[in-house]
Short mmCIF file of C-alpha atoms in Angstrom, two decimals:
data_model
loop_
_atom_site.label_atom_id
_atom_site.label_comp_id
_atom_site.label_asym_id
_atom_site.label_seq_id
_atom_site.Cartn_x
_atom_site.Cartn_y
_atom_site.Cartn_z
CA UNK A 1 -0.33 -0.29 0.16
CA UNK A 2 2.90 2.44 0.22
CA UNK A 3 2.66 3.26 -3.88
CA UNK A 4 0.30 5.71 -5.36
CA UNK A 5 -1.71 2.57 -6.70
CA UNK A 6 -2.23 1.61 -3.02
CA UNK A 7 -3.36 4.90 -2.05
CA UNK A 8 -5.67 5.59 -4.79
CA UNK A 9 -8.37 3.02 -4.23
CA UNK A 10 -8.68 3.68 -0.37
CA UNK A 11 -8.57 7.06 -0.86
CA UNK A 12 -11.28 7.33 -3.83
CA UNK A 13 -13.31 5.23 -1.41
CA UNK A 14 -13.05 7.73 1.24
CA UNK A 15 -13.64 10.61 -1.22
CA UNK A 16 -16.70 9.27 -2.70
CA UNK A 17 -18.22 8.42 1.12
CA UNK A 18 -17.58 11.83 1.92
CA UNK A 19 -19.35 13.10 -1.03
CA UNK A 20 -22.17 11.00 -0.13
CA UNK A 21 -22.06 12.42 3.23
CA UNK A 22 -22.30 15.66 2.02
CA UNK A 23 -24.63 15.71 -0.70
CA UNK A 24 -27.15 13.65 1.45
CA UNK A 25 -26.60 16.25 4.19
CA UNK A 26 -27.36 19.17 1.96
CA UNK A 27 -30.15 17.60 0.75
CA UNK A 28 -31.70 16.70 4.23
CA UNK A 29 -30.88 19.89 5.43
CA UNK A 30 -32.75 21.88 2.42
CA UNK A 31 -35.59 20.12 2.35
CA UNK A 32 -36.32 20.65 6.54
CA UNK A 33 -34.03 22.84 8.10
CA UNK A 34 -35.87 22.95 11.80
CA UNK A 35 -35.70 18.86 12.26
CA UNK A 36 -32.04 18.72 10.52
CA UNK A 37 -30.01 16.24 12.51
CA UNK A 38 -26.48 15.11 11.37
CA UNK A 39 -26.03 11.32 10.58
CA UNK A 40 -23.36 8.84 11.04
CA UNK A 41 -24.50 7.12 8.13
CA UNK A 42 -26.75 7.79 4.78
CA UNK A 43 -29.24 5.14 3.20
CA UNK A 44 -29.63 5.38 -0.08
CA UNK A 45 -33.08 6.00 -1.09
CA UNK A 46 -34.99 4.60 -3.63
CA UNK A 47 -34.44 1.61 -5.58
CA UNK A 48 -37.16 -0.20 -3.48
CA UNK A 49 -35.18 -0.32 -0.47
CA UNK A 50 -32.37 -2.57 -2.12
CA UNK A 51 -29.93 -0.22 -1.84
CA UNK A 52 -30.36 1.37 1.51
CA UNK A 53 -27.44 0.19 3.49
CA UNK A 54 -25.15 0.24 0.43
CA UNK A 55 -22.95 2.46 2.55
CA UNK A 56 -22.08 0.24 5.32
CA UNK A 57 -21.62 -2.57 2.90
CA UNK A 58 -18.97 -0.58 1.36
CA UNK A 59 -16.88 0.28 4.35
CA UNK A 60 -17.69 -2.73 6.11
CA UNK A 61 -16.54 -4.75 3.11
CA UNK A 62 -13.71 -2.07 1.81
CA UNK A 63 -12.08 -2.36 5.12
CA UNK A 64 -12.56 -5.78 5.63
CA UNK A 65 -10.58 -6.55 2.37
CA UNK A 66 -8.09 -3.69 2.43
CA UNK A 67 -7.37 -4.82 6.13
CA UNK A 68 -6.80 -8.67 5.05
CA UNK A 69 -4.19 -7.21 2.18
CA UNK A 70 -2.46 -5.13 4.96
CA UNK A 71 -2.11 -8.02 7.33
CA UNK A 72 -1.59 -11.10 5.21
CA UNK A 73 -0.43 -9.92 1.86
CA UNK A 74 1.86 -6.91 3.06
CA UNK A 75 3.58 -8.40 5.65
CA UNK A 76 4.01 -11.97 4.25
CA UNK A 77 2.87 -13.37 7.34
CA UNK A 78 5.94 -12.44 8.75
CA UNK A 79 4.27 -10.85 12.08
CA UNK A 80 6.97 -11.68 14.31
CA UNK A 81 10.92 -11.28 14.06
CA UNK A 82 12.66 -12.56 17.16
CA UNK A 83 9.48 -12.57 19.48
CA UNK A 84 8.85 -8.81 18.33
CA UNK A 85 6.40 -6.76 15.70
CA UNK A 86 8.10 -6.98 12.38
CA UNK A 87 9.56 -3.63 12.17
CA UNK A 88 9.65 -3.44 8.46
CA UNK A 89 5.85 -3.57 8.41
CA UNK A 90 4.85 -1.42 11.44
CA UNK A 91 3.26 0.80 8.62
CA UNK A 92 1.01 -1.76 7.43
CA UNK A 93 0.02 -2.94 11.29
CA UNK A 94 -0.79 0.91 11.84
CA UNK A 95 -3.15 0.85 8.62
CA UNK A 96 -4.91 -2.79 9.89
CA UNK A 97 -5.57 -0.90 12.63
CA UNK A 98 -7.49 1.78 11.47
CA UNK A 99 -9.26 -0.49 8.63
CA UNK A 100 -9.98 -2.65 11.86
CA UNK A 101 -12.12 0.83 13.27
CA UNK A 102 -13.73 1.34 10.22
CA UNK A 103 -14.43 -2.66 9.41
CA UNK A 104 -16.13 -1.97 13.28
CA UNK A 105 -18.10 0.95 12.71
CA UNK A 106 -19.68 -0.26 9.35
CA UNK A 107 -20.62 -4.23 11.04
CA UNK A 108 -21.82 -2.18 14.10
CA UNK A 109 -24.06 -0.47 11.92
CA UNK A 110 -25.57 -3.35 9.64
CA UNK A 111 -26.04 -5.11 12.87
CA UNK A 112 -28.05 -2.56 14.60
CA UNK A 113 -29.89 -1.66 11.09
CA UNK A 114 -30.41 -5.75 10.30
CA UNK A 115 -31.36 -6.93 13.77
CA UNK A 116 -33.38 -6.16 17.11
CA UNK A 117 -30.12 -5.15 18.63
CA UNK A 118 -30.55 -1.32 18.69
CA UNK A 119 -27.55 0.88 19.02
CA UNK A 120 -28.99 4.36 18.96
CA UNK A 121 -27.03 6.76 16.94
CA UNK A 122 -23.72 4.28 18.02
CA UNK A 123 -23.71 5.12 21.12
CA UNK A 124 -22.02 2.07 22.36
CA UNK A 125 -19.29 3.17 20.06
CA UNK A 126 -18.99 7.02 21.27
CA UNK A 127 -18.87 5.39 24.74
CA UNK A 128 -16.27 2.90 24.00
CA UNK A 129 -13.94 5.66 21.98
CA UNK A 130 -14.42 7.59 25.02
CA UNK A 131 -13.42 5.31 27.70
CA UNK A 132 -10.55 4.43 25.64
CA UNK A 133 -9.29 7.65 25.14
CA UNK A 134 -9.20 7.70 29.20
CA UNK A 135 -6.42 5.24 29.65
#
């Protein structure tokens, strides 16, 4: 992932999700400013609800695939050298950790939306990261 090609695809995905968030927020705000609320993710309208969770699938799926590439392919499965983390692949481990957080976000969002488990506005994730920040 250290090359331009390795950053172009994930960067484009981030850009598309970001533009989608801006567009959705702008449309919702202009349609009804008084009831506008910021959302963590935005459902895709239309298509009889078939693409409603597209954003969450893209985030979770893209993060999982990229995380597998970072941790399995880039490291050549040489995680440890002489009993310590391989210093030549620290950047891959860092990217893998970041991608794990995006995968958890997408997976928890899908779990919350598709099951009876209700995580209101990802409050559990916010609580987790608040507690994590203290330590």
